[in-house]
Structures are given as C-alpha cells and as structure tokens.
Coordinates of C-alpha atoms and ligand atoms in Angstrom, one line a residue:
M1 CA 4.2 24.4 11.9
Y2 CA 5.8 23.0 8.8
R3 CA 3.0 21.0 7.0
P4 CA 4.1 19.3 3.8
K5 CA 1.2 19.2 1.3
S6 CA 3.2 19.0 -2.0
M7 CA 3.4 15.7 -3.9
K8 CA 6.9 16.5 -5.1
A9 CA 9.7 14.7 -3.4
E10 CA 12.0 17.7 -3.3
E11 CA 9.2 19.7 -1.6
F12 CA 8.0 17.1 1.0
I13 CA 11.6 16.2 1.7
D14 CA 12.8 19.8 1.6
H15 CA 16.6 19.8 1.9
E16 CA 16.6 23.3 3.4
E17 CA 14.0 22.3 6.0
V18 CA 16.2 19.2 6.9
L19 CA 19.2 21.5 7.3
A20 CA 17.3 24.0 9.3
T21 CA 16.0 21.2 11.5
L22 CA 19.5 19.9 12.1
Q23 CA 20.7 23.4 13.0
Y24 CA 17.7 23.9 15.4
A25 CA 18.5 20.5 17.0
E26 CA 22.2 21.4 17.5
E27 CA 21.3 24.8 19.0
N28 CA 18.8 23.2 21.4
K29 CA 20.5 19.9 22.3
D30 CA 21.3 21.3 25.8
N31 CA 18.1 23.3 26.2
L32 CA 16.7 21.2 29.0
E33 CA 13.5 23.3 29.3
L34 CA 12.7 22.6 25.7
I35 CA 13.7 19.0 26.0
D36 CA 11.4 18.6 29.0
Q37 CA 8.6 20.1 27.0
I38 CA 9.2 17.7 24.1
I39 CA 9.3 14.7 26.4
A40 CA 6.1 15.9 28.1
K41 CA 4.5 16.1 24.6
A42 CA 5.8 12.6 23.7
K43 CA 4.1 11.3 26.9
L44 CA 0.8 12.2 25.4
R45 CA 1.5 9.4 22.9
K46 CA 0.4 11.3 19.9
G47 CA 3.9 11.4 18.4
L48 CA 6.5 14.1 17.7
N49 CA 7.3 16.1 14.6
H50 CA 10.7 15.9 12.9
R51 CA 12.0 19.1 14.6
E52 CA 11.1 17.9 18.1
A53 CA 12.4 14.4 17.4
S54 CA 15.7 15.8 16.0
V55 CA 16.3 17.8 19.2
L56 CA 16.0 14.6 21.2
L57 CA 18.3 12.8 18.8
A58 CA 20.9 15.5 19.3
C59 CA 20.5 15.6 23.1
E60 CA 23.3 13.7 24.9
N61 CA 22.1 14.3 28.5
P62 CA 22.1 10.8 30.1
E63 CA 19.1 11.5 32.3
K64 CA 17.0 12.7 29.4
I65 CA 18.0 9.7 27.2
A66 CA 17.1 7.4 30.1
E67 CA 13.7 9.1 30.2
L68 CA 13.3 8.7 26.5
Y69 CA 14.1 4.9 26.7
E70 CA 11.7 4.4 29.5
L71 CA 8.9 6.1 27.5
A72 CA 9.7 4.1 24.4
R73 CA 9.5 0.9 26.5
Q74 CA 6.2 2.0 28.0
I75 CA 4.7 2.9 24.6
K76 CA 5.8 -0.4 23.2
I77 CA 4.0 -2.3 26.0
D78 CA 0.9 -0.1 25.9
F79 CA 0.5 -0.2 22.1
Y80 CA 1.9 -3.5 21.1
G81 CA 2.0 -5.5 24.3
N82 CA 4.7 -8.2 24.4
R83 CA 4.0 -9.6 21.0
I84 CA 6.6 -9.8 18.3
V85 CA 5.4 -10.7 14.8
M86 CA 7.6 -13.1 12.8
F87 CA 8.4 -13.1 9.1
A88 CA 11.0 -14.2 6.6
P89 CA 12.3 -12.7 3.4
L90 CA 12.1 -14.7 0.2
Y91 CA 14.4 -13.8 -2.6
L92 CA 12.9 -14.5 -6.0
S93 CA 15.6 -13.1 -8.3
N94 CA 18.8 -11.2 -8.1
Y95 CA 18.9 -10.0 -11.7
C96 CA 19.2 -6.2 -11.5
V97 CA 19.8 -3.4 -13.9
N98 CA 20.6 -0.9 -11.2
S99 CA 24.0 0.1 -9.9
C100 CA 23.5 0.7 -6.2
V101 CA 27.0 0.9 -4.9
Y102 CA 26.2 -0.8 -1.5
C103 CA 24.4 -3.8 -3.0
P104 CA 26.2 -6.8 -4.6
Y105 CA 23.3 -7.3 -7.1
H106 CA 24.5 -4.1 -8.9
R107 CA 24.7 -4.7 -12.6
Q108 CA 28.5 -4.4 -12.9
N109 CA 29.0 -7.4 -10.6
K110 CA 29.9 -10.1 -13.0
Q111 CA 31.1 -12.7 -10.4
I112 CA 27.8 -13.1 -8.5
P113 CA 25.7 -15.9 -9.8
R114 CA 22.4 -14.6 -11.2
I115 CA 19.4 -16.7 -10.3
K116 CA 15.8 -16.3 -11.0
L117 CA 13.5 -18.9 -9.3
T118 CA 11.1 -20.8 -11.5
Q119 CA 7.6 -21.3 -10.1
E120 CA 8.5 -24.8 -9.2
Q121 CA 11.6 -23.6 -7.2
I122 CA 9.4 -21.0 -5.5
R123 CA 7.1 -23.8 -4.5
N124 CA 10.1 -25.7 -2.9
E125 CA 11.3 -22.6 -1.1
V126 CA 7.8 -21.9 0.3
I127 CA 7.4 -25.5 1.4
A128 CA 10.8 -25.2 3.2
L129 CA 9.6 -22.0 4.9
Q130 CA 6.2 -23.5 5.8
D131 CA 8.0 -26.5 7.3
M132 CA 9.8 -24.1 9.7
G133 CA 6.5 -22.5 10.6
H134 CA 6.5 -19.3 8.7
K135 CA 3.2 -17.7 7.7
R136 CA 4.3 -14.2 6.6
L137 CA 6.9 -13.5 3.9
A138 CA 8.5 -10.5 2.4
I139 CA 9.4 -11.1 -1.2
E140 CA 12.5 -9.5 -2.6
A141 CA 13.7 -9.0 -6.1
G142 CA 16.2 -6.9 -8.1
E143 CA 14.9 -4.5 -10.6
D144 CA 15.0 -5.9 -14.1
P145 CA 12.0 -5.2 -16.5
V146 CA 13.1 -8.1 -18.7
N147 CA 13.9 -10.8 -16.1
N148 CA 11.6 -9.7 -13.3
P149 CA 8.6 -8.0 -14.9
I150 CA 5.5 -7.3 -12.8
A151 CA 3.9 -10.4 -14.4
Y152 CA 6.6 -12.6 -12.8
I153 CA 6.1 -11.0 -9.4
L154 CA 2.3 -11.4 -9.7
E155 CA 2.6 -15.0 -10.8
S156 CA 5.0 -15.7 -7.9
I157 CA 2.6 -14.2 -5.4
K158 CA -0.2 -16.4 -6.7
T159 CA 2.1 -19.5 -6.4
I160 CA 3.0 -18.6 -2.9
Y161 CA -0.6 -18.2 -1.7
S162 CA -1.6 -21.4 -3.5
I163 CA 0.7 -23.7 -1.6
Q164 CA -0.9 -25.7 1.2
H165 CA 1.6 -28.1 2.6
K166 CA 0.6 -30.1 5.7
N167 CA -0.9 -27.5 8.0
G168 CA 1.2 -24.8 6.5
A169 CA 0.1 -21.7 4.6
I170 CA 1.6 -18.3 3.8
R171 CA -1.2 -15.9 4.8
R172 CA 0.5 -12.6 4.1
V173 CA 3.0 -11.7 1.4
N174 CA 4.7 -8.4 1.8
V175 CA 6.5 -7.0 -1.2
N176 CA 9.9 -5.3 -1.4
I177 CA 10.4 -4.5 -5.1
A178 CA 11.6 -1.4 -6.8
A179 CA 9.5 1.7 -7.2
T180 CA 6.9 1.2 -9.9
T181 CA 3.8 2.6 -11.6
V182 CA 0.3 3.3 -10.1
E183 CA -1.0 0.6 -12.5
N184 CA 1.5 -2.0 -11.2
Y185 CA 0.7 -1.1 -7.5
R186 CA -2.9 -1.6 -8.3
K187 CA -2.1 -5.1 -9.7
L188 CA -0.1 -5.9 -6.5
K189 CA -3.1 -4.8 -4.4
E190 CA -5.4 -7.0 -6.4
A191 CA -2.9 -9.9 -5.9
G192 CA -3.6 -9.5 -2.2
I193 CA -0.3 -8.3 -0.9
G194 CA 0.2 -7.1 2.7
T195 CA 2.6 -4.2 3.0
Y196 CA 4.5 -2.6 0.1
I197 CA 8.0 -2.0 1.5
L198 CA 10.5 0.2 -0.2
F199 CA 13.6 1.5 1.5
Q200 CA 14.6 5.1 0.6
E201 CA 18.3 4.1 1.1
T202 CA 19.1 7.8 1.6
Y203 CA 16.9 10.9 1.6
H204 CA 19.9 13.1 0.7
K205 CA 19.3 13.8 -3.0
E206 CA 22.9 14.5 -4.0
S207 CA 24.2 11.4 -2.1
Y208 CA 21.3 9.3 -3.5
E209 CA 22.3 10.2 -7.1
T210 CA 25.9 9.3 -6.3
L211 CA 25.0 6.0 -4.7
H212 CA 22.7 5.1 -7.6
P213 CA 24.8 6.2 -10.5
A214 CA 22.8 4.4 -13.3
G215 CA 19.6 2.5 -13.9
P216 CA 16.0 3.4 -13.2
K217 CA 16.7 3.7 -9.5
H218 CA 18.9 6.8 -10.2
D219 CA 15.7 8.9 -10.4
Y220 CA 15.4 10.3 -6.9
A221 CA 11.9 11.8 -7.4
Y222 CA 10.5 8.6 -8.9
H223 CA 11.9 6.6 -6.0
T224 CA 10.9 9.0 -3.2
E225 CA 7.3 9.5 -4.6
A226 CA 6.8 5.7 -4.9
M227 CA 4.7 5.5 -1.7
D228 CA 2.3 8.1 -3.0
R229 CA 1.8 6.1 -6.2
A230 CA 1.4 2.9 -4.1
M231 CA -1.4 4.6 -2.1
E232 CA -2.9 6.0 -5.3
G233 CA -3.0 2.4 -6.5
G234 CA -4.9 1.3 -3.4
I235 CA -2.2 0.0 -1.2
D236 CA -2.7 1.5 2.2
D237 CA 0.0 -0.3 4.1
V238 CA 3.4 1.0 3.1
G239 CA 6.8 0.3 4.8
L240 CA 9.5 3.0 4.9
G241 CA 13.2 2.6 5.8
V242 CA 16.6 4.1 5.2
L243 CA 19.8 2.1 4.9
F244 CA 21.8 3.5 7.8
G245 CA 25.5 4.0 7.1
L246 CA 25.1 5.6 3.7
E247 CA 24.5 9.2 4.9
M248 CA 24.5 11.2 8.1
Y249 CA 22.0 9.5 10.4
R250 CA 20.6 12.8 11.8
Y251 CA 19.7 13.9 8.2
E252 CA 18.1 10.6 7.5
F253 CA 16.2 10.5 10.7
A254 CA 14.7 14.0 10.2
A255 CA 13.8 13.2 6.6
L256 CA 12.3 9.8 7.4
L257 CA 9.9 11.5 9.8
M258 CA 9.1 14.2 7.2
H259 CA 8.2 11.4 4.8
A260 CA 5.9 9.9 7.5
E261 CA 4.3 13.3 8.1
H262 CA 3.8 13.8 4.4
L263 CA 2.0 10.5 4.0
E264 CA -0.2 11.2 7.0
A265 CA -1.0 14.8 5.8
V266 CA -1.7 13.8 2.2
H267 CA -3.3 10.4 2.5
G268 CA -4.6 10.5 6.0
V269 CA -2.5 7.4 7.0
G270 CA 1.1 7.2 8.0
P271 CA 3.5 4.3 7.2
H272 CA 2.4 0.9 8.5
T273 CA 6.0 0.0 9.3
I274 CA 9.5 1.5 9.5
S275 CA 12.5 -0.7 9.0
V276 CA 16.0 0.2 10.3
P277 CA 18.5 -1.7 8.2
R278 CA 22.2 -1.0 8.6
I279 CA 24.7 -1.7 5.8
K280 CA 26.4 -5.1 5.9
R281 CA 29.3 -6.9 4.3
A282 CA 28.3 -8.6 1.0
D283 CA 29.9 -10.2 -2.0
D284 CA 31.9 -7.2 -3.4
I285 CA 30.7 -4.8 -0.7
D286 CA 32.9 -3.6 2.2
P287 CA 30.7 -1.6 4.7
S288 CA 33.8 0.3 6.0
A289 CA 33.9 2.0 2.6
F290 CA 30.9 4.0 3.7
D291 CA 31.7 6.7 6.2
N292 CA 28.4 7.1 8.1
G293 CA 28.1 3.8 10.0
I294 CA 26.3 4.1 13.3
D295 CA 27.3 2.4 16.6
D296 CA 24.9 0.2 18.5
D297 CA 24.0 2.9 21.1
T298 CA 23.0 5.4 18.3
F299 CA 21.1 2.6 16.7
A300 CA 19.2 1.9 19.9
K301 CA 18.5 5.6 20.3
I302 CA 17.0 5.8 16.8
C303 CA 14.8 2.8 17.5
A304 CA 13.5 4.4 20.8
L305 CA 12.9 7.7 19.0
I306 CA 10.9 6.1 16.2
R307 CA 8.7 4.3 18.8
V308 CA 8.1 7.6 20.6
C309 CA 7.7 9.8 17.4
V310 CA 5.3 7.5 15.4
P311 CA 3.7 5.3 18.1
Y312 CA 1.2 3.7 15.6
T313 CA 3.9 2.6 13.2
G314 CA 5.3 -0.9 13.5
M315 CA 9.1 -1.3 13.6
I316 CA 11.0 -4.0 11.9
I317 CA 14.5 -5.4 12.7
S318 CA 16.0 -8.0 10.3
T319 CA 18.7 -10.6 10.8
R320 CA 21.2 -8.0 9.7
E321 CA 21.4 -7.5 13.4
S322 CA 22.9 -10.0 15.9
Q323 CA 21.1 -11.6 18.7
Q324 CA 22.8 -9.2 21.1
V325 CA 21.7 -6.1 19.3
R326 CA 18.2 -7.5 18.8
E327 CA 18.0 -8.0 22.6
K328 CA 19.0 -4.4 23.1
V329 CA 16.4 -2.9 20.8
L330 CA 13.4 -5.2 21.2
P331 CA 12.2 -3.6 24.4
L332 CA 12.5 -0.1 22.8
G333 CA 9.7 -0.6 20.4
V334 CA 10.4 -3.3 17.8
S335 CA 7.2 -5.0 16.7
Q336 CA 8.4 -7.3 14.0
I337 CA 11.5 -9.4 13.4
S338 CA 12.6 -11.9 10.8
G339 CA 13.9 -15.4 11.8
A340 CA 16.0 -18.0 10.1
S341 CA 16.4 -15.7 7.1
R342 CA 18.3 -16.6 4.0
T343 CA 19.3 -13.6 1.8
S344 CA 20.2 -15.7 -1.2
V345 CA 18.1 -16.7 -4.1
G346 CA 17.0 -20.3 -3.4
G347 CA 18.6 -20.2 0.0
Y348 CA 16.0 -22.1 1.9
C349 CA 16.5 -25.3 -0.1
E350 CA 20.3 -25.2 0.2
S351 CA 21.7 -26.9 3.2
V352 CA 25.0 -25.0 3.1
R353 CA 25.5 -21.4 3.9
P354 CA 26.8 -18.8 3.3
H355 CA 25.4 -19.1 -0.2
E356 CA 27.2 -17.3 -3.0
S357 CA 24.1 -15.3 -4.2
E358 CA 23.5 -13.7 -0.8
Q359 CA 22.5 -10.1 -0.8
F360 CA 24.3 -9.4 2.5
D361 CA 25.7 -11.4 5.5
V362 CA 23.2 -12.1 8.2
S363 CA 24.3 -11.7 11.9
D364 CA 21.6 -13.9 13.4
N365 CA 21.9 -17.5 12.1
R366 CA 19.6 -19.2 14.5
T367 CA 16.7 -21.5 13.4
L368 CA 13.1 -20.3 13.7
D369 CA 12.5 -22.7 16.6
E370 CA 15.5 -21.2 18.4
V371 CA 14.4 -17.6 17.8
V372 CA 10.8 -18.4 19.0
R373 CA 12.2 -20.0 22.2
W374 CA 14.6 -17.1 22.8
L375 CA 11.7 -14.6 22.5
M376 CA 9.6 -16.5 24.9
E377 CA 12.4 -16.9 27.4
M378 CA 12.6 -13.1 27.4
G379 CA 8.8 -12.8 28.0
Y380 CA 7.8 -12.0 24.4
I381 CA 5.0 -13.8 22.6
P382 CA 6.1 -14.7 19.1
S383 CA 3.1 -14.1 16.8
F384 CA 2.4 -15.6 13.4
C385 CA -0.7 -13.6 13.1
T386 CA -1.6 -12.0 9.7
A387 CA -5.1 -11.0 10.6
C388 CA -4.6 -7.3 10.0
Y389 CA -4.5 -8.2 6.3
R390 CA -6.9 -11.1 6.4
E391 CA -9.7 -9.2 8.1
G392 CA -9.1 -6.0 6.1
R393 CA -7.8 -4.1 9.1
T394 CA -5.2 -2.3 7.1
G395 CA -4.1 1.2 6.7
D396 CA -6.2 3.8 8.5
R397 CA -8.6 1.1 9.9
F398 CA -5.6 -0.5 11.5
M399 CA -4.4 2.8 12.9
N400 CA -7.8 3.5 14.4
L401 CA -7.9 0.1 16.0
C402 CA -4.5 0.7 17.4
K403 CA -5.3 4.2 18.6
S404 CA -8.4 3.0 20.4
G405 CA -6.5 0.2 22.3
Q406 CA -8.9 -2.4 20.9
I407 CA -5.9 -4.2 19.4
Q408 CA -5.2 -5.8 22.8
N409 CA -8.4 -7.8 22.6
C410 CA -7.7 -8.7 19.0
C411 CA -3.9 -9.1 18.4
H412 CA -3.2 -10.7 21.8
P413 CA -5.6 -13.6 21.3
N414 CA -4.5 -14.0 17.7
A415 CA -0.8 -14.1 18.8
L416 CA -1.6 -16.9 21.3
L417 CA -3.7 -18.9 18.7
T418 CA -1.0 -18.7 16.0
L419 CA 1.7 -19.5 18.6
K420 CA -0.4 -22.6 19.6
E421 CA -0.5 -23.7 15.9
F422 CA 3.3 -23.3 15.7
L423 CA 3.9 -25.2 18.9
I424 CA 1.8 -28.2 17.7
D425 CA 3.0 -28.2 14.1
Y426 CA 6.7 -27.2 14.2
A427 CA 8.2 -26.7 17.7
S428 CA 10.9 -28.8 19.4
P429 CA 9.9 -30.3 22.7
E430 CA 11.7 -27.6 24.7
T431 CA 10.1 -24.8 22.8
K432 CA 6.7 -26.5 23.1
A433 CA 7.0 -26.8 26.9
I434 CA 7.9 -23.1 27.3
G435 CA 5.2 -22.0 24.8
E436 CA 2.4 -24.0 26.4
A437 CA 3.2 -22.5 29.8
M438 CA 3.3 -19.0 28.2
I439 CA -0.1 -19.5 26.6
V440 CA -1.7 -20.4 29.9
S441 CA -0.3 -17.4 31.7
Q442 CA -0.9 -15.0 28.8
L443 CA -4.5 -15.9 28.4
E444 CA -5.2 -13.9 31.6
H445 CA -3.9 -10.8 29.9
I446 CA -6.8 -10.5 27.5
P447 CA -8.7 -7.6 29.0
N448 CA -12.1 -8.3 27.6
E449 CA -13.8 -11.3 29.2
K450 CA -15.7 -12.4 26.1
A451 CA -12.5 -12.2 24.0
R452 CA -10.7 -14.3 26.6
A453 CA -13.4 -17.0 26.6
L454 CA -13.4 -17.1 22.8
C455 CA -9.6 -17.4 22.7
A456 CA -9.7 -20.3 25.2
Q457 CA -12.3 -22.1 23.1
H458 CA -10.3 -21.6 19.9
L459 CA -7.1 -22.9 21.7
H460 CA -9.0 -26.0 22.6
S461 CA -10.2 -26.4 19.0
I462 CA -6.6 -26.1 17.7
E463 CA -5.5 -28.7 20.2
E464 CA -8.2 -31.0 18.8
G465 CA -6.9 -30.5 15.2
K466 CA -9.3 -27.9 13.9
R467 CA -7.6 -25.5 11.5
D468 CA -10.5 -23.6 10.0
F469 CA -9.6 -20.2 11.6
R470 CA -8.5 -17.1 9.8
F471 CA -5.7 -15.3 11.6
Ligands
SAM501 N1 15.5 -4.0 -5.7 C1 14.5 -3.5 -4.8 C2 14.8 -2.0 -4.6 O1 15.6 -1.5 -5.3 O2 14.2 -1.4 -3.7 C3 14.4 -4.4 -3.7 C4 15.2 -4.1 -2.5 S1 16.5 -5.1 -1.9 C5 16.2 -6.7 -2.4 C6 16.2 -4.9 -0.2 C7 17.1 -3.9 0.5 O3 18.3 -4.4 0.9 C8 17.5 -2.6 -0.3 O4 16.5 -1.7 -0.3 C9 18.7 -2.2 0.5 O5 18.3 -1.2 1.5 C10 19.1 -3.4 1.3 N2 20.5 -3.7 1.0 C11 21.2 -3.7 -0.2 N3 22.5 -4.0 0.0 C12 22.7 -4.1 1.3 C13 23.8 -4.4 2.1 N4 25.0 -4.5 1.6 N5 23.7 -4.5 3.5 C14 22.5 -4.3 4.0 N6 21.3 -4.1 3.3 C15 21.5 -4.0 2.0

C-alpha cells in the first residue's frame, strides 16, 4: 500500500499518485465486486484509504450510494451520538498581504474597508458572543506581518480568555490564521489554543500557485507543510479543509485523504477536524467565475465519505451552507456547526448586516437560539462542551477515547450539562421548554450508571446556580 513518509509536500501529496488514484477510481466505478469489498471494509469502522475512497466517490450506483449513506449515518450515531458542537468565528483583522483570487481580503481590493480590532473592540465582540451563549470561538485573521503579527494574535487570545461577563466564558479558542513557523505554533500552543485550522484551499499545486499569485501564501510547500510544523510546535489538534469550487473535487478529495494519511503515518495522529467550505459570493468575488462548483448532492456524498473514511475525525459545516443543506448533511456525519456567525470584522457589535467588511455571504442567518432550537427539534443535542481541550483530551488521547467508545460516557453528559447552562442563561422560553424535555429524555442514554448519576447531580447543581464545573 502507498504509505507516505516524506515530510515534503510534493511527496506526501504526490500529484502522480492523485492522478493514478483518479484513473483507478474511474476504471473501477462500476466494479460492484470491488465496491462491495470496500463497503465491507468501511463497515469495520477503521476507515478507508484514498484509493478505496475515490472508487466510492466515482461510483454512481444508487444502491451502493444508499448503502454508503446508511453507513455514514450509523458511524455518526455510534461515534458521535446525536451531539452537535457549536462554535462561532471571530474576525480580528482583514488586513492581508496575500492575493488569493477567491477572497475579498486580497491586497488589490482597495474598496473593502480594512479593519483591525483593538483589544477593547475584541472585548466588546466577545461579550456580544457570550451574550448569545457561545463558549467556543474560531479566530480568523488575514496574513499581514505588520498589522497582524503573532504578538497581536497572542494578545487577542489572552484578551478573549480573560473576559468573564455574567455567566459567560470562552473556554476554547480555535485559530485559523495563515501558515507560520514552528516557533509561532509553539507560542499558540502555550497560549492555550484548541485546534489550529488551516484550509489547504486546493491541493493541486499548479492551480494553487495561480490562485495565490503573490504574497507569502503563494508558497505551496510552506502552506501544505504547515500542519507538520504545527505538530512539531506541540499542537496536536489540527483542522484540515479544502475550498470546494476551486479545483476538481475528486482531485481535492483524494489529496485531502492523503494529507490525513500523512499526518497519521508521521505523527501518529490524524486531523482533529475536517471542514468542507464551498466558495461563496463576496465583495468583489463572483463564485461563478470558478469552474469547479459542486452541487448539493455531490457535497452530501463528500460529507458521507469523509465520515466513513476518517471516522475519528470531526467534521465542520459553517454558515456558508443554508439551513436546507445543513439539514441534508447533518445526519451524514457532521459533528460541529457554527451559529449566528458574522464574517465581518466587528460584525457582532453591528446591528445591521450585511456588513461591508464581510469575507463572504452567509446562507444561514438565524440567531443562535433559533439554531439551537432547530437542532433539538430534529433530535440533536447542541453541545457547548469544550472539555476535550480543558481536560487535555486532545490529539491522540482524544482519538483513543473515541476509538474505545468511552466518549459516550463523557461527551454525552458534558453536552447535556452545557446545554443546561445555555438554557438557563440564554435561551428563549420556547427553546428552554424543548431543551429541558430533551435533557430529561437524553439522561437515560448515558450508558454507564455512575456517569448517569453524576450527570444528574451536576444538572441539579447548575439549576441551583453553581457554575464551578469545567466542561
Ligand atoms: N488568512 C488565513 C489563511 O490564509 O489561511 C485565514 C483564513 S480565512 C480568514 C478563512 C478561510 O475562508 C480561507 O482559508 C478560505 O478557504 C475561506 N474563504 C475565503 N474566501 C472565501 C469565499 N469567497 N467563500 C468562501 N470561503 C472563503
């Protein structure tokens, strides 16, 4: 089997291997015997490699696709239960020296207002987010060594963690900033970040260079090897993603799995999350200018395949997707969604939207309360838990917990407890009524008796106003 051991981007994302994979997939897309073997292997829940996965992606047989969807649903339930973790992005600065042709923050864009939040403004944004009920943020910034140096990012993280407003607190800050050095990753680790997220945008080197014509992000190898540097700097939770629409999705999908295989082979731990953003309209960006947009059915198939191929990796869907699309893909394996997001700098303190500094249009404009209620109406438990980070259960330790199934006795209670906090502190009466009933019924689903009793006790303490727990 192909086992990537090299630390060089062009070797672990070997273009020839991707092309050979696509050819193999094309040749075998109607080979039902092989497809059955691959599905049987997937049912062992140990994942699939990029070649096997690519055959399933190419397969158009409706029965086999239905089988794949069913398996994805089952793995989602068995590994993640019915919990959906909530988060929101926080844009710190849109100053950027890059020239990404799909992003309105590119340096040639002179019409977009450039904003960099002061620590006081960050404080106000965080209070607005806490007042909605958010506990987990993903901070976002353009790449600009002068305006957004690592010191600014670190200071902002410190500010975010320091704000305690009413019962609110941000307990996990994930970071989505440009590829950087091992030294800077070490500093981010020391600042107590959760996941380091960096989208590859495209794995196709030639397209990558065309889509990033200038600026530090132009360097394909430096960008693609970022996760290795992050892991060298001590960050064991990394989040991958490609921006679907830029390149051929089958190429991206095979390469994305090769990247995950590489991390697992070299560092002993695969990606903590995979995001599946699709390109959206933005200030001076027209998504139809990109030829490789994928329809909703293909998008759903990719989500189901990710769930089956890397069962231990969380999957994130942002508000780039509409309520309708989110409903379609949630059961196929999504574990984390954003709610009430603003993609502008300072957007949470602005009452009007759209805001002119938005990075892209969002398709789900509902409030967090509405998103939470909608999830519960569909039978999902919205979770504000951040315990994986708080208790040090990150990286390989998290994977082991997930692999052993213990997570059900741990994540399920934490989801209920953090939901309880949300209901008391932030929910509307309708949401609260649905949530309280859900907590009562879901308590029964904690398999371990001791864990169930402890959860009931903690729920009671929260009801009585005690907030000294660490989730
Ligand atoms: N500047 C950092 C970097 O280069 O990685 C931070 C990332 S940016 C704030 C977050 C992500 O938004 C990008 O990685 C890109 O995939 C995505 N993005 C940019 N323009 C977009 C658009 N028009 N539609 C959807 N997503 C977009």
